[in-house]
XYZ file of C-alpha atoms in Angstrom:
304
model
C 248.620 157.685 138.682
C 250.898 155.762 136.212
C 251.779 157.592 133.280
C 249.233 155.049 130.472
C 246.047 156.220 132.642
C 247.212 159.863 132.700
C 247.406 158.983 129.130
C 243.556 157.320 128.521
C 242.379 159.515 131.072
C 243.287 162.303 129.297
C 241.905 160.841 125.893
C 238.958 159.895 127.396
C 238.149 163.347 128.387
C 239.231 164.903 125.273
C 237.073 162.759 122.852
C 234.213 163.749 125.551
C 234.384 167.298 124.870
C 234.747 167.041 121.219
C 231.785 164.502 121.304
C 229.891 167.074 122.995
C 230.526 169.557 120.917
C 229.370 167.748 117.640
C 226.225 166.438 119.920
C 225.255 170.526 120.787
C 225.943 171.466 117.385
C 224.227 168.639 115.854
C 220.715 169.733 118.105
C 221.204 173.037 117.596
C 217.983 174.851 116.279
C 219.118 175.257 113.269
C 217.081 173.890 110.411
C 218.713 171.302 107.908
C 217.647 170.769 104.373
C 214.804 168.468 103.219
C 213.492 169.631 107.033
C 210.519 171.428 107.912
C 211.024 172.724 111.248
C 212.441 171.640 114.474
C 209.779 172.465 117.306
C 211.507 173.902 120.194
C 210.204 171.631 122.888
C 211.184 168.528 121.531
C 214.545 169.457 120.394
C 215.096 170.503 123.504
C 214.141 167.316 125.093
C 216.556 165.594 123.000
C 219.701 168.167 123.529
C 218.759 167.455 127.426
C 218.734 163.858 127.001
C 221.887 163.872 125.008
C 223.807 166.134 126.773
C 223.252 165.565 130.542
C 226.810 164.483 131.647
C 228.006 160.632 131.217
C 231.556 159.400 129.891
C 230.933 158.937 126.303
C 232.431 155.296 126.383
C 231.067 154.188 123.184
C 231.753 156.728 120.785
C 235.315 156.790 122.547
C 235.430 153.142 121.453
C 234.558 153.917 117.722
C 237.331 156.536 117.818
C 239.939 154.754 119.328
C 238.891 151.747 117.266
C 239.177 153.854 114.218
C 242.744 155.233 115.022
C 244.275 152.138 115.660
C 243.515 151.098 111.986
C 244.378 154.807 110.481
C 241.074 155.305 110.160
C 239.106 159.007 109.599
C 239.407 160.949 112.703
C 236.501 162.995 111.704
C 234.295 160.746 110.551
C 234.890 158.341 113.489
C 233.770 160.747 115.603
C 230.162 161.833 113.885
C 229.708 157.828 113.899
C 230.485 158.022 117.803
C 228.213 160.759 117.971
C 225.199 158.954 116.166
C 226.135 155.866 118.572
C 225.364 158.342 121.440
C 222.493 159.069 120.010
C 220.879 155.435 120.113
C 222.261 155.140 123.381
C 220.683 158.318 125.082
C 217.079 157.533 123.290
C 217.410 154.188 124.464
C 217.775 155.406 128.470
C 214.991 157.505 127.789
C 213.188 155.053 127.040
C 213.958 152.696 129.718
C 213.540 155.359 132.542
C 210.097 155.460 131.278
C 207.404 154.329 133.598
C 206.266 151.518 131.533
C 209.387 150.600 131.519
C 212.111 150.846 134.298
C 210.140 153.419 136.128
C 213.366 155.604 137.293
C 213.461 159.310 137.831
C 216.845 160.201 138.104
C 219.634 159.661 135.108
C 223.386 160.669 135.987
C 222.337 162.658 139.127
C 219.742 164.550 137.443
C 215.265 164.113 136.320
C 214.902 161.898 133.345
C 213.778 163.010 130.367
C 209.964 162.122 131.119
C 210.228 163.657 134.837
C 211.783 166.907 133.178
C 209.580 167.787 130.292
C 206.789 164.813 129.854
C 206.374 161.144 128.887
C 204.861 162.364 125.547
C 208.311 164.727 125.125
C 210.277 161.867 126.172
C 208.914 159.195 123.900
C 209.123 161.499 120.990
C 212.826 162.508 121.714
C 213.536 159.240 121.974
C 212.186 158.416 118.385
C 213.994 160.938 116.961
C 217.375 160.314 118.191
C 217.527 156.927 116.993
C 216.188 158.440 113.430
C 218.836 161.100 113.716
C 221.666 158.653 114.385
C 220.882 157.315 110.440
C 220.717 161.216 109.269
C 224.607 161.414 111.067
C 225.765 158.589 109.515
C 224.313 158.979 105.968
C 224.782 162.798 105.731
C 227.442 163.923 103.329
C 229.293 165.756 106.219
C 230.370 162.058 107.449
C 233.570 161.863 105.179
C 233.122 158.011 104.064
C 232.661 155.595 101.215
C 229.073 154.955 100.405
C 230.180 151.639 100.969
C 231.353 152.503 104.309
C 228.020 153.933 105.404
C 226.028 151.347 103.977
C 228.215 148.512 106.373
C 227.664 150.870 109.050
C 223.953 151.752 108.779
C 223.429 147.926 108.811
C 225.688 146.766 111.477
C 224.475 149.965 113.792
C 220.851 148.756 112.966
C 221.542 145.075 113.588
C 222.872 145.953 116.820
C 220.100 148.459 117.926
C 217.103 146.489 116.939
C 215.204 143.450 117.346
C 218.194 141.455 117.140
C 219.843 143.361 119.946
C 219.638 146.370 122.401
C 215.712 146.559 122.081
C 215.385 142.972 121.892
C 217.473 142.439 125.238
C 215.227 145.295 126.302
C 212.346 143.128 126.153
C 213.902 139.994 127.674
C 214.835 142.046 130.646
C 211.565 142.975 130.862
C 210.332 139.336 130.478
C 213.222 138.687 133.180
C 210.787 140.558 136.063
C 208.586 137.708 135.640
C 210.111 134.889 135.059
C 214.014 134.841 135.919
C 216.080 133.752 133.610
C 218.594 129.947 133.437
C 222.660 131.483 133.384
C 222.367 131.292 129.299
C 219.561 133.313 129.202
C 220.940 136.133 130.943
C 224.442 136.168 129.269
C 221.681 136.584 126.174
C 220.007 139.136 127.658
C 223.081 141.077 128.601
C 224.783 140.589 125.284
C 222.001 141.892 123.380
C 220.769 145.122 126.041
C 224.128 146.064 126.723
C 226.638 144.248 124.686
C 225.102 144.779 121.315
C 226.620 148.812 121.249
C 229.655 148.195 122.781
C 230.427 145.503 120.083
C 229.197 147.902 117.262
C 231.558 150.839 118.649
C 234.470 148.760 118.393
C 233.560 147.132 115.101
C 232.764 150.729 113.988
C 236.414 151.462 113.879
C 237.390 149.383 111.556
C 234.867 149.675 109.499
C 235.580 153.204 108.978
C 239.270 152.632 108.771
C 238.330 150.087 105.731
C 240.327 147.639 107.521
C 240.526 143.825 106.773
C 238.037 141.345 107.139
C 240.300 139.894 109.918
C 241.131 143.374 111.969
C 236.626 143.969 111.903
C 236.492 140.311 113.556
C 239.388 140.765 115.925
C 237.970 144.257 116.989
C 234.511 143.057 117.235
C 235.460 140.206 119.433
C 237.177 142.668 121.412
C 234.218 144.770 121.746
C 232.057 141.664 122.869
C 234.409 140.947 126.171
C 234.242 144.894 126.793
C 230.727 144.386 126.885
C 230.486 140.994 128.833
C 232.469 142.904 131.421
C 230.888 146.386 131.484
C 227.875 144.352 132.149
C 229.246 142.355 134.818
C 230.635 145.149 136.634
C 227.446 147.076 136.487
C 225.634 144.021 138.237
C 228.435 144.168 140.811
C 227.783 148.011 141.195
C 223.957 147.739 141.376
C 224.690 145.659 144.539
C 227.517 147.541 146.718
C 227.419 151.628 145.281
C 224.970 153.697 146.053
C 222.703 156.028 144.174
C 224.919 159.059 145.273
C 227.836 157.405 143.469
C 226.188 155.586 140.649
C 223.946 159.039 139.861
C 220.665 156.816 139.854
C 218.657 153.976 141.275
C 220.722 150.824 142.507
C 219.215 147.642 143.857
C 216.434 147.231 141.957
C 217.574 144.312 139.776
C 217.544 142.498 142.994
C 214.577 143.781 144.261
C 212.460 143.396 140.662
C 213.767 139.542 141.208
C 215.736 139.829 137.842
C 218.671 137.289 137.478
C 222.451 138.818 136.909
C 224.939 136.432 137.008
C 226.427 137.816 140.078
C 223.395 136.400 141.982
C 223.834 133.234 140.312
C 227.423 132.933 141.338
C 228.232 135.172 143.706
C 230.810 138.368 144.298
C 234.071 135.997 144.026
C 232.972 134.632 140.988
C 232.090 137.346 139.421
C 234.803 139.535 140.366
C 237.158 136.226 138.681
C 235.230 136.476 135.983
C 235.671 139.983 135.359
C 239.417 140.252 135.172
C 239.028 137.277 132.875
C 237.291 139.275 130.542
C 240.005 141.849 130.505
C 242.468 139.418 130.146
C 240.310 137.546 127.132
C 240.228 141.480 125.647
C 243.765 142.397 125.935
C 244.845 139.026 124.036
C 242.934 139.987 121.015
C 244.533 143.051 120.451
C 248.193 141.524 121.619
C 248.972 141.692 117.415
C 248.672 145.532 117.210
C 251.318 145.775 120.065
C 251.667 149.672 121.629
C 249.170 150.945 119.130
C 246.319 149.196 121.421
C 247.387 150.373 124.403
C 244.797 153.007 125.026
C 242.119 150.390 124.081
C 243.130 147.944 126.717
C 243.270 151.027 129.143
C 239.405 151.348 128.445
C 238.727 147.742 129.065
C 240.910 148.098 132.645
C 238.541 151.316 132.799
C 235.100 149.493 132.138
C 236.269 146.943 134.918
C 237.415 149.105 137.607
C 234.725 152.046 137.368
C 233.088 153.210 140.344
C 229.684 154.534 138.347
């Protein structure tokens, strides 16, 4: 192992753990102010849901984002923690029955197959309200400004407009498969939509330049073209040992993925395009960027 993916590795590990922590203490049972109570069950659903293993890639990208631009450690990391909040409710959601139907999540029950669809539901709900609590909440170190450019750009890329919206086209997709622009749609809203924000994130906490949000949101738009990509080539050649849940079923629902379009060559070409497309973007910041262009080596190569 070369001595720059020691070096990510190592980050990437790191900002897990201190993710996790925040998460745990964050759903802890203790009661916050302007709160009533914080029934047992539920919370416990969510602190499950949240904290069931996974690599923490997003809120990795806000903080790395963030510290390229000499932005708030701190804060950069309770915005990566409300970013794995929206994340985790939305796999709870889609695990659902009336929804992706899947009962295992990283190796382990989903939410709904460990506690109930009602629990689930209701944990989901209330960890994409939390993430706007994290964000808001006078522990997050930030302008109001800040926060306001965050709690808009986080909801823009959560909502109708993106993850649930691609959501519902994916659904849509089961039906009637999609032409190659509407999947690249479908994938940049479901999937892309977060990845974008996390990198964007960073400089918005940094309070960086008009110019450094749009180069780092680009950025976060190939990571997120590719992370897609190389999950479709994963959902056709792991296995659900490896990946820690179902594979195949995109192919066996009938949904369109580009790699069925074009095939493994073409898709594979594409992919280290993508990384090449990312690492240009952040050529101007020099050394400073190498750990980010480690992660988008890291979202093409992954095995799960």
């Amino acid at each position: 192992m070369d001595a720059k993916r020691e070096t990510f590795e190592t980050r990437l590990k790191n900002s897990a753990a201190e993710i996790e922590a925040l998460l745990d203490l964050l759903l802890s049972p203790a009661v916050l102010s302007d709160e009533i109570a914080r029934p047992d069950l539920l919370r416990s659903a969510m602190h499950y849901a949240v904290l069931n293993g996974g690599k923490r890639l997003r809120p990795f990208l806000v903080v790395e984002s963030a510290a390229l631009l000499g932005g708030n450690r701190q804060a950069a990391l309770r915005v990566g923690a409300a970013l794995e909040c929206i994340h985790c409710y939305s796999l709870v959601h889609d695990d659902l029955p009336a929804m992706d139907d899947d009962d295992l999540r990283r190796g382990k029950p989903t939410a709904h197959i460990k506690f109930d669809e009602a629990t689930a539901i209701l944990a989901g709900d209330s960890l994409l309200t939390y993430a706007f609590d994290i964000i808001a909440a006078p522990e997050t170190d930030l302008p109001d400004r800040s926060k306001t450019e965050l709690v808009l750009a986080i909801a823009r890329a959560a909502g109708l407009g993106g993850m649930a919206g691609g959501q519902a086209l994916d659904l849509a997709a089961e039906k009637q498969a999609p032409d190659e622009a509407g999947i690249i749609r479908l994938q940049a809203m479901k999937t892309g939509a977060l990845i974008r924000f996390a990198c964007e994130a960073g400089a918005i906490i940094a309070g960086a330049s008009a110019e450094d949000r749009q180069r780092l949101r680009r950025f976060g738009e190939k990571i997120g073209l590719a992370f897609q990509l190389a999950d479709d080539i994963l959902d056709l050649i792991s296995d659900i040992k490896t990946m820690g849940k179902a594979t195949g079923k995109d192919a066996a629902r009938g949904k369109g993925t580009l790699v069925a379009l074009h095939g493994m060559e073409w898709a594979e070409k594409r992919l280290r395009q993508h990384v090449e497309d990312a690492e240009e973007l952040l050529a101007p910041y020099g050394e400073r960027a190498a750990v980010l262009i480690a992660t988008a080596l890291f979202v093409a190569e992954r095995k799960n």
